[in-house]
PDB file of C-alpha atoms and ligand atoms in Angstrom:
ATOM      1  CA  UNK A  12      10.497  19.241  20.872  1.00  0.00           C
ATOM      2  CA  UNK A  13       8.096  18.438  18.055  1.00  0.00           C
ATOM      3  CA  UNK A  14       6.900  21.284  15.890  1.00  0.00           C
ATOM      4  CA  UNK A  15       3.141  21.495  15.358  1.00  0.00           C
ATOM      5  CA  UNK A  16       1.841  20.828  11.860  1.00  0.00           C
ATOM      6  CA  UNK A  17      -1.491  22.253  10.703  1.00  0.00           C
ATOM      7  CA  UNK A  18      -2.789  20.848   7.423  1.00  0.00           C
ATOM      8  CA  UNK A  19      -5.927  21.826   5.538  1.00  0.00           C
ATOM      9  CA  UNK A  20      -7.722  19.072   3.649  1.00  0.00           C
ATOM     10  CA  UNK A  21      -9.901  20.931   1.177  1.00  0.00           C
ATOM     11  CA  UNK A  22     -11.643  17.758  -0.037  1.00  0.00           C
ATOM     12  CA  UNK A  23     -13.726  18.368  -3.184  1.00  0.00           C
ATOM     13  CA  UNK A  24     -14.156  22.110  -2.718  1.00  0.00           C
ATOM     14  CA  UNK A  25     -13.240  25.233  -4.710  1.00  0.00           C
ATOM     15  CA  UNK A  26     -12.714  25.392  -8.452  1.00  0.00           C
ATOM     16  CA  UNK A  27      -9.509  26.831  -9.876  1.00  0.00           C
ATOM     17  CA  UNK A  28     -10.621  30.484  -9.662  1.00  0.00           C
ATOM     18  CA  UNK A  29     -11.947  30.109  -6.128  1.00  0.00           C
ATOM     19  CA  UNK A  30      -8.755  28.331  -5.089  1.00  0.00           C
ATOM     20  CA  UNK A  31      -6.540  31.104  -6.445  1.00  0.00           C
ATOM     21  CA  UNK A  32      -8.537  33.767  -4.671  1.00  0.00           C
ATOM     22  CA  UNK A  33      -8.607  31.805  -1.402  1.00  0.00           C
ATOM     23  CA  UNK A  34      -4.883  31.045  -1.388  1.00  0.00           C
ATOM     24  CA  UNK A  35      -4.011  34.671  -2.069  1.00  0.00           C
ATOM     25  CA  UNK A  36      -6.094  35.730   0.931  1.00  0.00           C
ATOM     26  CA  UNK A  37      -4.665  32.993   3.129  1.00  0.00           C
ATOM     27  CA  UNK A  38      -1.113  33.854   2.178  1.00  0.00           C
ATOM     28  CA  UNK A  39      -1.562  37.530   2.979  1.00  0.00           C
ATOM     29  CA  UNK A  40      -2.692  36.547   6.499  1.00  0.00           C
ATOM     30  CA  UNK A  41      -0.037  33.886   7.019  1.00  0.00           C
ATOM     31  CA  UNK A  42       2.882  36.167   6.136  1.00  0.00           C
ATOM     32  CA  UNK A  43       1.786  38.862   8.597  1.00  0.00           C
ATOM     33  CA  UNK A  44       3.823  37.280  11.367  1.00  0.00           C
ATOM     34  CA  UNK A  45       6.232  34.513  12.173  1.00  0.00           C
ATOM     35  CA  UNK A  46       4.370  31.238  12.813  1.00  0.00           C
ATOM     36  CA  UNK A  47       5.691  28.517  15.055  1.00  0.00           C
ATOM     37  CA  UNK A  48       3.999  25.706  13.183  1.00  0.00           C
ATOM     38  CA  UNK A  49       4.203  24.181   9.732  1.00  0.00           C
ATOM     39  CA  UNK A  50       1.265  25.021   7.479  1.00  0.00           C
ATOM     40  CA  UNK A  51       0.152  22.735   4.659  1.00  0.00           C
ATOM     41  CA  UNK A  52      -2.752  23.172   2.245  1.00  0.00           C
ATOM     42  CA  UNK A  53      -4.149  20.271   0.238  1.00  0.00           C
ATOM     43  CA  UNK A  54      -6.367  21.602  -2.557  1.00  0.00           C
ATOM     44  CA  UNK A  55      -7.828  19.533  -5.400  1.00  0.00           C
ATOM     45  CA  UNK A  56      -5.558  18.327  -8.200  1.00  0.00           C
ATOM     46  CA  UNK A  57      -6.776  20.985 -10.650  1.00  0.00           C
ATOM     47  CA  UNK A  58      -5.584  23.797  -8.404  1.00  0.00           C
ATOM     48  CA  UNK A  59      -2.210  22.411  -7.345  1.00  0.00           C
ATOM     49  CA  UNK A  60       0.154  24.045  -9.798  1.00  0.00           C
ATOM     50  CA  UNK A  61      -1.459  27.492  -9.517  1.00  0.00           C
ATOM     51  CA  UNK A  62      -1.436  27.084  -5.734  1.00  0.00           C
ATOM     52  CA  UNK A  63       2.283  26.381  -5.878  1.00  0.00           C
ATOM     53  CA  UNK A  64       2.941  29.599  -7.790  1.00  0.00           C
ATOM     54  CA  UNK A  65       1.105  31.657  -5.173  1.00  0.00           C
ATOM     55  CA  UNK A  66       2.690  30.101  -2.071  1.00  0.00           C
ATOM     56  CA  UNK A  67       6.217  29.867  -3.495  1.00  0.00           C
ATOM     57  CA  UNK A  68       7.574  32.793  -1.460  1.00  0.00           C
ATOM     58  CA  UNK A  69       5.609  31.973   1.701  1.00  0.00           C
ATOM     59  CA  UNK A  70       5.884  29.395   4.495  1.00  0.00           C
ATOM     60  CA  UNK A  71       2.801  27.556   3.211  1.00  0.00           C
ATOM     61  CA  UNK A  72       3.502  24.060   1.905  1.00  0.00           C
ATOM     62  CA  UNK A  73       1.530  22.096  -0.633  1.00  0.00           C
ATOM     63  CA  UNK A  74      -0.033  18.649  -0.507  1.00  0.00           C
ATOM     64  CA  UNK A  75      -2.408  16.571  -2.631  1.00  0.00           C
ATOM     65  CA  UNK A  76      -5.310  14.453  -1.390  1.00  0.00           C
ATOM     66  CA  UNK A  77      -4.515  11.197  -3.159  1.00  0.00           C
ATOM     67  CA  UNK A  78      -2.276   9.368  -5.618  1.00  0.00           C
ATOM     68  CA  UNK A  79      -2.349   6.002  -7.356  1.00  0.00           C
ATOM     69  CA  UNK A  80       0.356   3.462  -6.584  1.00  0.00           C
ATOM     70  CA  UNK A  81       1.541   2.788 -10.126  1.00  0.00           C
ATOM     71  CA  UNK A  82       4.152   4.942 -11.896  1.00  0.00           C
ATOM     72  CA  UNK A  83       2.098   5.584 -15.055  1.00  0.00           C
ATOM     73  CA  UNK A  84      -0.059   3.812 -17.612  1.00  0.00           C
ATOM     74  CA  UNK A  85      -3.633   2.843 -18.394  1.00  0.00           C
ATOM     75  CA  UNK A  86      -5.332   3.913 -15.148  1.00  0.00           C
ATOM     76  CA  UNK A  87      -8.031   6.267 -16.361  1.00  0.00           C
ATOM     77  CA  UNK A  88      -8.802   9.044 -13.939  1.00  0.00           C
ATOM     78  CA  UNK A  89      -5.860   8.392 -11.633  1.00  0.00           C
ATOM     79  CA  UNK A  90      -2.975  10.707 -10.720  1.00  0.00           C
ATOM     80  CA  UNK A  91       0.588   9.582 -10.060  1.00  0.00           C
ATOM     81  CA  UNK A  92       3.046  10.559  -7.351  1.00  0.00           C
ATOM     82  CA  UNK A  93       5.352  11.996 -10.002  1.00  0.00           C
ATOM     83  CA  UNK A  94       2.502  14.156 -11.353  1.00  0.00           C
ATOM     84  CA  UNK A  95       1.717  15.797  -8.019  1.00  0.00           C
ATOM     85  CA  UNK A  96       5.422  16.213  -7.360  1.00  0.00           C
ATOM     86  CA  UNK A  97       5.821  18.003 -10.685  1.00  0.00           C
ATOM     87  CA  UNK A  98       2.912  20.279  -9.708  1.00  0.00           C
ATOM     88  CA  UNK A  99       4.868  21.343  -6.628  1.00  0.00           C
ATOM     89  CA  UNK A 100       3.560  19.044  -3.887  1.00  0.00           C
ATOM     90  CA  UNK A 101       5.690  18.018  -0.950  1.00  0.00           C
ATOM     91  CA  UNK A 102       2.925  16.077   0.804  1.00  0.00           C
ATOM     92  CA  UNK A 103       0.098  13.679   0.067  1.00  0.00           C
ATOM     93  CA  UNK A 104      -2.810  12.618   2.287  1.00  0.00           C
ATOM     94  CA  UNK A 105      -3.348   8.846   2.193  1.00  0.00           C
ATOM     95  CA  UNK A 106      -5.772   6.539   3.977  1.00  0.00           C
ATOM     96  CA  UNK A 107      -8.392   9.203   4.615  1.00  0.00           C
ATOM     97  CA  UNK A 108     -11.614   7.663   5.911  1.00  0.00           C
ATOM     98  CA  UNK A 109     -13.565   9.073   2.957  1.00  0.00           C
ATOM     99  CA  UNK A 110     -11.209   7.197   0.619  1.00  0.00           C
ATOM    100  CA  UNK A 111     -11.530   4.081   2.775  1.00  0.00           C
ATOM    101  CA  UNK A 112     -15.325   4.108   2.917  1.00  0.00           C
ATOM    102  CA  UNK A 113     -16.589   5.820  -0.252  1.00  0.00           C
ATOM    103  CA  UNK A 114     -13.870   4.491  -2.554  1.00  0.00           C
ATOM    104  CA  UNK A 115     -13.307   1.160  -0.794  1.00  0.00           C
ATOM    105  CA  UNK A 116      -9.603   1.670  -0.218  1.00  0.00           C
ATOM    106  CA  UNK A 117      -8.137  -1.233   1.712  1.00  0.00           C
ATOM    107  CA  UNK A 118      -5.207  -1.168   4.121  1.00  0.00           C
ATOM    108  CA  UNK A 119      -3.245  -3.070   1.497  1.00  0.00           C
ATOM    109  CA  UNK A 120      -3.921  -0.461  -1.189  1.00  0.00           C
ATOM    110  CA  UNK A 121      -3.073   2.355   1.220  1.00  0.00           C
ATOM    111  CA  UNK A 122       0.219   0.620   2.042  1.00  0.00           C
ATOM    112  CA  UNK A 123       1.072   0.461  -1.667  1.00  0.00           C
ATOM    113  CA  UNK A 124       0.261   4.142  -2.072  1.00  0.00           C
ATOM    114  CA  UNK A 125       2.415   5.060   0.934  1.00  0.00           C
ATOM    115  CA  UNK A 126       5.351   3.176  -0.550  1.00  0.00           C
ATOM    116  CA  UNK A 127       4.826   4.828  -3.923  1.00  0.00           C
ATOM    117  CA  UNK A 128       4.709   8.283  -2.317  1.00  0.00           C
ATOM    118  CA  UNK A 129       7.937   7.640  -0.420  1.00  0.00           C
ATOM    119  CA  UNK A 130       9.633   6.259  -3.527  1.00  0.00           C
ATOM    120  CA  UNK A 131       8.853   9.615  -5.149  1.00  0.00           C
ATOM    121  CA  UNK A 132      10.223  11.631  -2.229  1.00  0.00           C
ATOM    122  CA  UNK A 133       6.837  12.802  -1.042  1.00  0.00           C
ATOM    123  CA  UNK A 134       5.979  13.212   2.615  1.00  0.00           C
ATOM    124  CA  UNK A 135       2.833  11.367   3.690  1.00  0.00           C
ATOM    125  CA  UNK A 136      -0.058  12.280   5.956  1.00  0.00           C
ATOM    126  CA  UNK A 137      -1.393   8.828   6.790  1.00  0.00           C
ATOM    127  CA  UNK A 138      -4.893   8.786   8.317  1.00  0.00           C
ATOM    128  CA  UNK A 139      -6.326   6.214  10.695  1.00  0.00           C
ATOM    129  CA  UNK A 140      -9.390   6.168  12.920  1.00  0.00           C
ATOM    130  CA  UNK A 141     -12.363   4.180  14.110  1.00  0.00           C
ATOM    131  CA  UNK A 142     -16.050   4.541  13.212  1.00  0.00           C
ATOM    132  CA  UNK A 143     -18.725   5.357  15.774  1.00  0.00           C
ATOM    133  CA  UNK A 144     -19.876   1.748  15.778  1.00  0.00           C
ATOM    134  CA  UNK A 145     -16.320   0.565  16.439  1.00  0.00           C
ATOM    135  CA  UNK A 146     -15.876   3.051  19.286  1.00  0.00           C
ATOM    136  CA  UNK A 147     -19.159   1.976  20.847  1.00  0.00           C
ATOM    137  CA  UNK A 148     -18.190  -1.668  20.551  1.00  0.00           C
ATOM    138  CA  UNK A 149     -14.964  -0.854  22.410  1.00  0.00           C
ATOM    139  CA  UNK A 150     -12.648  -1.899  19.572  1.00  0.00           C
ATOM    140  CA  UNK A 151     -11.023   1.483  18.866  1.00  0.00           C
ATOM    141  CA  UNK A 152      -7.506   0.355  19.790  1.00  0.00           C
ATOM    142  CA  UNK A 153      -7.797  -2.859  17.842  1.00  0.00           C
ATOM    143  CA  UNK A 154      -8.953  -1.030  14.712  1.00  0.00           C
ATOM    144  CA  UNK A 155      -6.309   1.685  14.935  1.00  0.00           C
ATOM    145  CA  UNK A 156      -3.558  -0.859  15.641  1.00  0.00           C
ATOM    146  CA  UNK A 157      -4.574  -2.874  12.618  1.00  0.00           C
ATOM    147  CA  UNK A 158      -4.712   0.179  10.349  1.00  0.00           C
ATOM    148  CA  UNK A 159      -1.258   1.274  11.546  1.00  0.00           C
ATOM    149  CA  UNK A 160       0.278  -2.177  11.195  1.00  0.00           C
ATOM    150  CA  UNK A 161      -1.203  -2.848   7.746  1.00  0.00           C
ATOM    151  CA  UNK A 162      -0.708   0.667   6.412  1.00  0.00           C
ATOM    152  CA  UNK A 163       2.917   0.799   7.577  1.00  0.00           C
ATOM    153  CA  UNK A 164       3.803  -2.760   6.551  1.00  0.00           C
ATOM    154  CA  UNK A 165       7.509  -2.917   5.531  1.00  0.00           C
ATOM    155  CA  UNK A 166       8.039   0.784   6.215  1.00  0.00           C
ATOM    156  CA  UNK A 167      11.597   1.224   7.499  1.00  0.00           C
ATOM    157  CA  UNK A 168      12.880   3.435  10.311  1.00  0.00           C
ATOM    158  CA  UNK A 169      14.240   5.832   7.730  1.00  0.00           C
ATOM    159  CA  UNK A 170      10.932   5.980   5.882  1.00  0.00           C
ATOM    160  CA  UNK A 171       8.713   6.459   8.934  1.00  0.00           C
ATOM    161  CA  UNK A 172      10.381   9.828   9.483  1.00  0.00           C
ATOM    162  CA  UNK A 173       8.700  10.998   6.269  1.00  0.00           C
ATOM    163  CA  UNK A 174       5.255  10.086   7.543  1.00  0.00           C
ATOM    164  CA  UNK A 175       2.855  12.114   9.664  1.00  0.00           C
ATOM    165  CA  UNK A 176       0.108  10.034  11.254  1.00  0.00           C
ATOM    166  CA  UNK A 177      -3.315  11.660  11.459  1.00  0.00           C
ATOM    167  CA  UNK A 178      -5.698  10.162  14.002  1.00  0.00           C
ATOM    168  CA  UNK A 179      -9.163  10.990  12.736  1.00  0.00           C
ATOM    169  CA  UNK A 180     -12.058   9.291  14.491  1.00  0.00           C
ATOM    170  CA  UNK A 181     -14.582   8.866  11.693  1.00  0.00           C
ATOM    171  CA  UNK A 182     -17.476   9.898  13.954  1.00  0.00           C
ATOM    172  CA  UNK A 183     -15.825  13.289  14.421  1.00  0.00           C
ATOM    173  CA  UNK A 184     -15.205  14.070  10.750  1.00  0.00           C
ATOM    174  CA  UNK A 185     -17.509  16.720   9.367  1.00  0.00           C
ATOM    175  CA  UNK A 186     -19.994  16.146  12.176  1.00  0.00           C
ATOM    176  CA  UNK A 187     -19.149  19.121  14.355  1.00  0.00           C
ATOM    177  CA  UNK A 188     -18.546  16.623  17.148  1.00  0.00           C
ATOM    178  CA  UNK A 189     -14.839  16.523  17.977  1.00  0.00           C
ATOM    179  CA  UNK A 190     -13.174  13.979  20.215  1.00  0.00           C
ATOM    180  CA  UNK A 191     -12.510  15.507  23.601  1.00  0.00           C
ATOM    181  CA  UNK A 192      -8.849  16.403  24.150  1.00  0.00           C
ATOM    182  CA  UNK A 193      -8.647  13.474  26.604  1.00  0.00           C
ATOM    183  CA  UNK A 194     -10.209  10.981  24.177  1.00  0.00           C
ATOM    184  CA  UNK A 195      -7.868  12.111  21.419  1.00  0.00           C
ATOM    185  CA  UNK A 196      -4.809  12.108  23.688  1.00  0.00           C
ATOM    186  CA  UNK A 197      -5.520   8.522  24.772  1.00  0.00           C
ATOM    187  CA  UNK A 198      -5.458   7.251  21.211  1.00  0.00           C
ATOM    188  CA  UNK A 199      -2.477   9.429  20.280  1.00  0.00           C
ATOM    189  CA  UNK A 200      -0.508   7.992  23.196  1.00  0.00           C
ATOM    190  CA  UNK A 201      -1.555   4.511  22.118  1.00  0.00           C
ATOM    191  CA  UNK A 202      -0.344   5.197  18.550  1.00  0.00           C
ATOM    192  CA  UNK A 203       2.964   6.595  19.812  1.00  0.00           C
ATOM    193  CA  UNK A 204       3.465   3.470  21.876  1.00  0.00           C
ATOM    194  CA  UNK A 205       2.867   1.299  18.823  1.00  0.00           C
ATOM    195  CA  UNK A 206       5.469   3.365  16.983  1.00  0.00           C
ATOM    196  CA  UNK A 207       7.890   3.065  19.917  1.00  0.00           C
ATOM    197  CA  UNK A 208       7.589  -0.697  19.765  1.00  0.00           C
ATOM    198  CA  UNK A 209       8.101  -0.741  16.016  1.00  0.00           C
ATOM    199  CA  UNK A 210      10.776   1.948  15.620  1.00  0.00           C
ATOM    200  CA  UNK A 211      12.272   2.622  19.053  1.00  0.00           C
ATOM    201  CA  UNK A 212      11.518   5.273  21.643  1.00  0.00           C
ATOM    202  CA  UNK A 213      13.772   8.020  20.348  1.00  0.00           C
ATOM    203  CA  UNK A 214      12.477   7.883  16.809  1.00  0.00           C
ATOM    204  CA  UNK A 215       8.826   7.489  17.798  1.00  0.00           C
ATOM    205  CA  UNK A 216       9.070  10.481  20.090  1.00  0.00           C
ATOM    206  CA  UNK A 217      10.047  12.653  17.138  1.00  0.00           C
ATOM    207  CA  UNK A 218       7.145  11.621  14.920  1.00  0.00           C
ATOM    208  CA  UNK A 219       4.213  13.928  14.303  1.00  0.00           C
ATOM    209  CA  UNK A 220       0.736  12.643  15.185  1.00  0.00           C
ATOM    210  CA  UNK A 221      -2.028  15.017  14.123  1.00  0.00           C
ATOM    211  CA  UNK A 222      -5.617  14.974  15.290  1.00  0.00           C
ATOM    212  CA  UNK A 223      -8.427  15.459  12.787  1.00  0.00           C
ATOM    213  CA  UNK A 224     -12.197  15.632  13.133  1.00  0.00           C
ATOM    214  CA  UNK A 225     -14.143  18.882  13.582  1.00  0.00           C
ATOM    215  CA  UNK A 226     -11.108  20.914  14.604  1.00  0.00           C
ATOM    216  CA  UNK A 227     -12.149  24.567  14.907  1.00  0.00           C
ATOM    217  CA  UNK A 228     -10.543  27.710  16.299  1.00  0.00           C
ATOM    218  CA  UNK A 229     -12.457  27.280  19.567  1.00  0.00           C
ATOM    219  CA  UNK A 230     -11.357  23.707  20.297  1.00  0.00           C
ATOM    220  CA  UNK A 231      -7.906  23.724  18.660  1.00  0.00           C
ATOM    221  CA  UNK A 232      -6.019  25.094  21.634  1.00  0.00           C
ATOM    222  CA  UNK A 233      -7.226  22.418  24.056  1.00  0.00           C
ATOM    223  CA  UNK A 234      -6.577  19.645  21.566  1.00  0.00           C
ATOM    224  CA  UNK A 235      -3.135  20.961  20.602  1.00  0.00           C
ATOM    225  CA  UNK A 236      -2.057  21.355  24.217  1.00  0.00           C
ATOM    226  CA  UNK A 237      -2.233  17.589  24.773  1.00  0.00           C
ATOM    227  CA  UNK A 238       1.231  16.018  25.054  1.00  0.00           C
ATOM    228  CA  UNK A 239       0.906  13.660  22.082  1.00  0.00           C
ATOM    229  CA  UNK A 240      -1.149  15.859  19.757  1.00  0.00           C
ATOM    230  CA  UNK A 241       1.291  17.512  17.372  1.00  0.00           C
ATOM    231  CA  UNK A 242      -1.022  19.277  15.016  1.00  0.00           C
ATOM    232  CA  UNK A 243      -4.315  19.113  13.206  1.00  0.00           C
ATOM    233  CA  UNK A 244      -5.703  17.866   9.924  1.00  0.00           C
ATOM    234  CA  UNK A 245      -8.531  20.276   9.283  1.00  0.00           C
ATOM    235  CA  UNK A 246     -11.448  19.808   6.882  1.00  0.00           C
ATOM    236  CA  UNK A 247     -14.410  22.186   7.074  1.00  0.00           C
ATOM    237  CA  UNK A 248     -12.633  24.889   9.059  1.00  0.00           C
ATOM    238  CA  UNK A 249      -9.761  25.148   6.564  1.00  0.00           C
ATOM    239  CA  UNK A 250     -12.094  26.500   3.890  1.00  0.00           C
ATOM    240  CA  UNK A 251     -12.427  29.904   5.530  1.00  0.00           C
ATOM    241  CA  UNK A 252      -9.335  32.049   5.970  1.00  0.00           C
ATOM    242  CA  UNK A 253     -10.439  33.286   9.401  1.00  0.00           C
ATOM    243  CA  UNK A 254     -11.043  29.888  10.885  1.00  0.00           C
ATOM    244  CA  UNK A 255      -7.916  28.290   9.391  1.00  0.00           C
ATOM    245  CA  UNK A 256      -5.825  31.186  10.692  1.00  0.00           C
ATOM    246  CA  UNK A 257      -7.597  30.854  14.049  1.00  0.00           C
ATOM    247  CA  UNK A 258      -6.431  27.248  14.275  1.00  0.00           C
ATOM    248  CA  UNK A 259      -2.894  28.183  13.199  1.00  0.00           C
ATOM    249  CA  UNK A 260      -2.859  30.860  15.929  1.00  0.00           C
ATOM    250  CA  UNK A 261      -3.638  28.212  18.567  1.00  0.00           C
ATOM    251  CA  UNK A 262      -0.172  26.754  18.097  1.00  0.00           C
TER     252      UNK A 262
HETATM  253  P1  PGA B  26     -13.442  18.046   9.419  1.00  0.00           P
HETATM  254  O1  PGA B  26     -12.619  17.054   8.457  1.00  0.00           O
HETATM  255  O2  PGA B  26     -12.446  18.993  10.023  1.00  0.00           O
HETATM  256  O3  PGA B  26     -14.413  18.744   8.503  1.00  0.00           O
HETATM  257  O4  PGA B  26     -14.103  17.208  10.436  1.00  0.00           O
HETATM  258  C1  PGA B  26     -11.368  16.558   8.825  1.00  0.00           C
HETATM  259  C2  PGA B  26     -10.856  15.621   7.772  1.00  0.00           C
HETATM  260  O5  PGA B  26     -11.652  14.928   7.136  1.00  0.00           O
HETATM  261  O6  PGA B  26      -9.634  15.536   7.536  1.00  0.00           O
END
């Protein structure tokens, strides 16, 4: 049985002081009882090492929102896998639609970043998803298949076990309009089938596929009760302790 994984993608929110205060509050809620899901927070780079200090003795795990694919060198403004690792990260989000669209990240670049993360013993949350236009044109499966195939190019059976896939329909991100549980389940099942073909049934059935896109406490339970939805990648609703805890409670 797959364990649910709830991850909070903070995006570009909270300065260092706000992050410290938020994580302290979140931690005091999280530790109140045993949780039957994994909890990951992904703050901005500036807050990572302080975040690590606060969550050290709690079940909360730490992730970053990006890395560059090179080890080190003249790449002004970039952050390496080794750097986030040294700040205490176990996870990194890669392929997020905001990185794909605003920062022009290609499938090829995302694939390089995934390989770099794995080389540095990081676990990856790899995002895929179609735009509204693509959904309306009926090419959702084609787009998602392509993103999965390109993003996971040359990823071995051993490596895929270190990757969580996050299906995030772009039209549902930050819009308040989530995919219905049925719409999400359809694509999740499609993704799992792609993974079965690539890595075998047994392995694919153990992999975590999260849903992301306007997940809130009031829709989380229905989404998370779908057979192939193994967790959530949460944006807006992870920035308030109450709503993030509400989503965690739905597991
Ligand atoms: P949202 O963002 O929950 O605000 O829609 C999700 C995401 O971008 O990962």
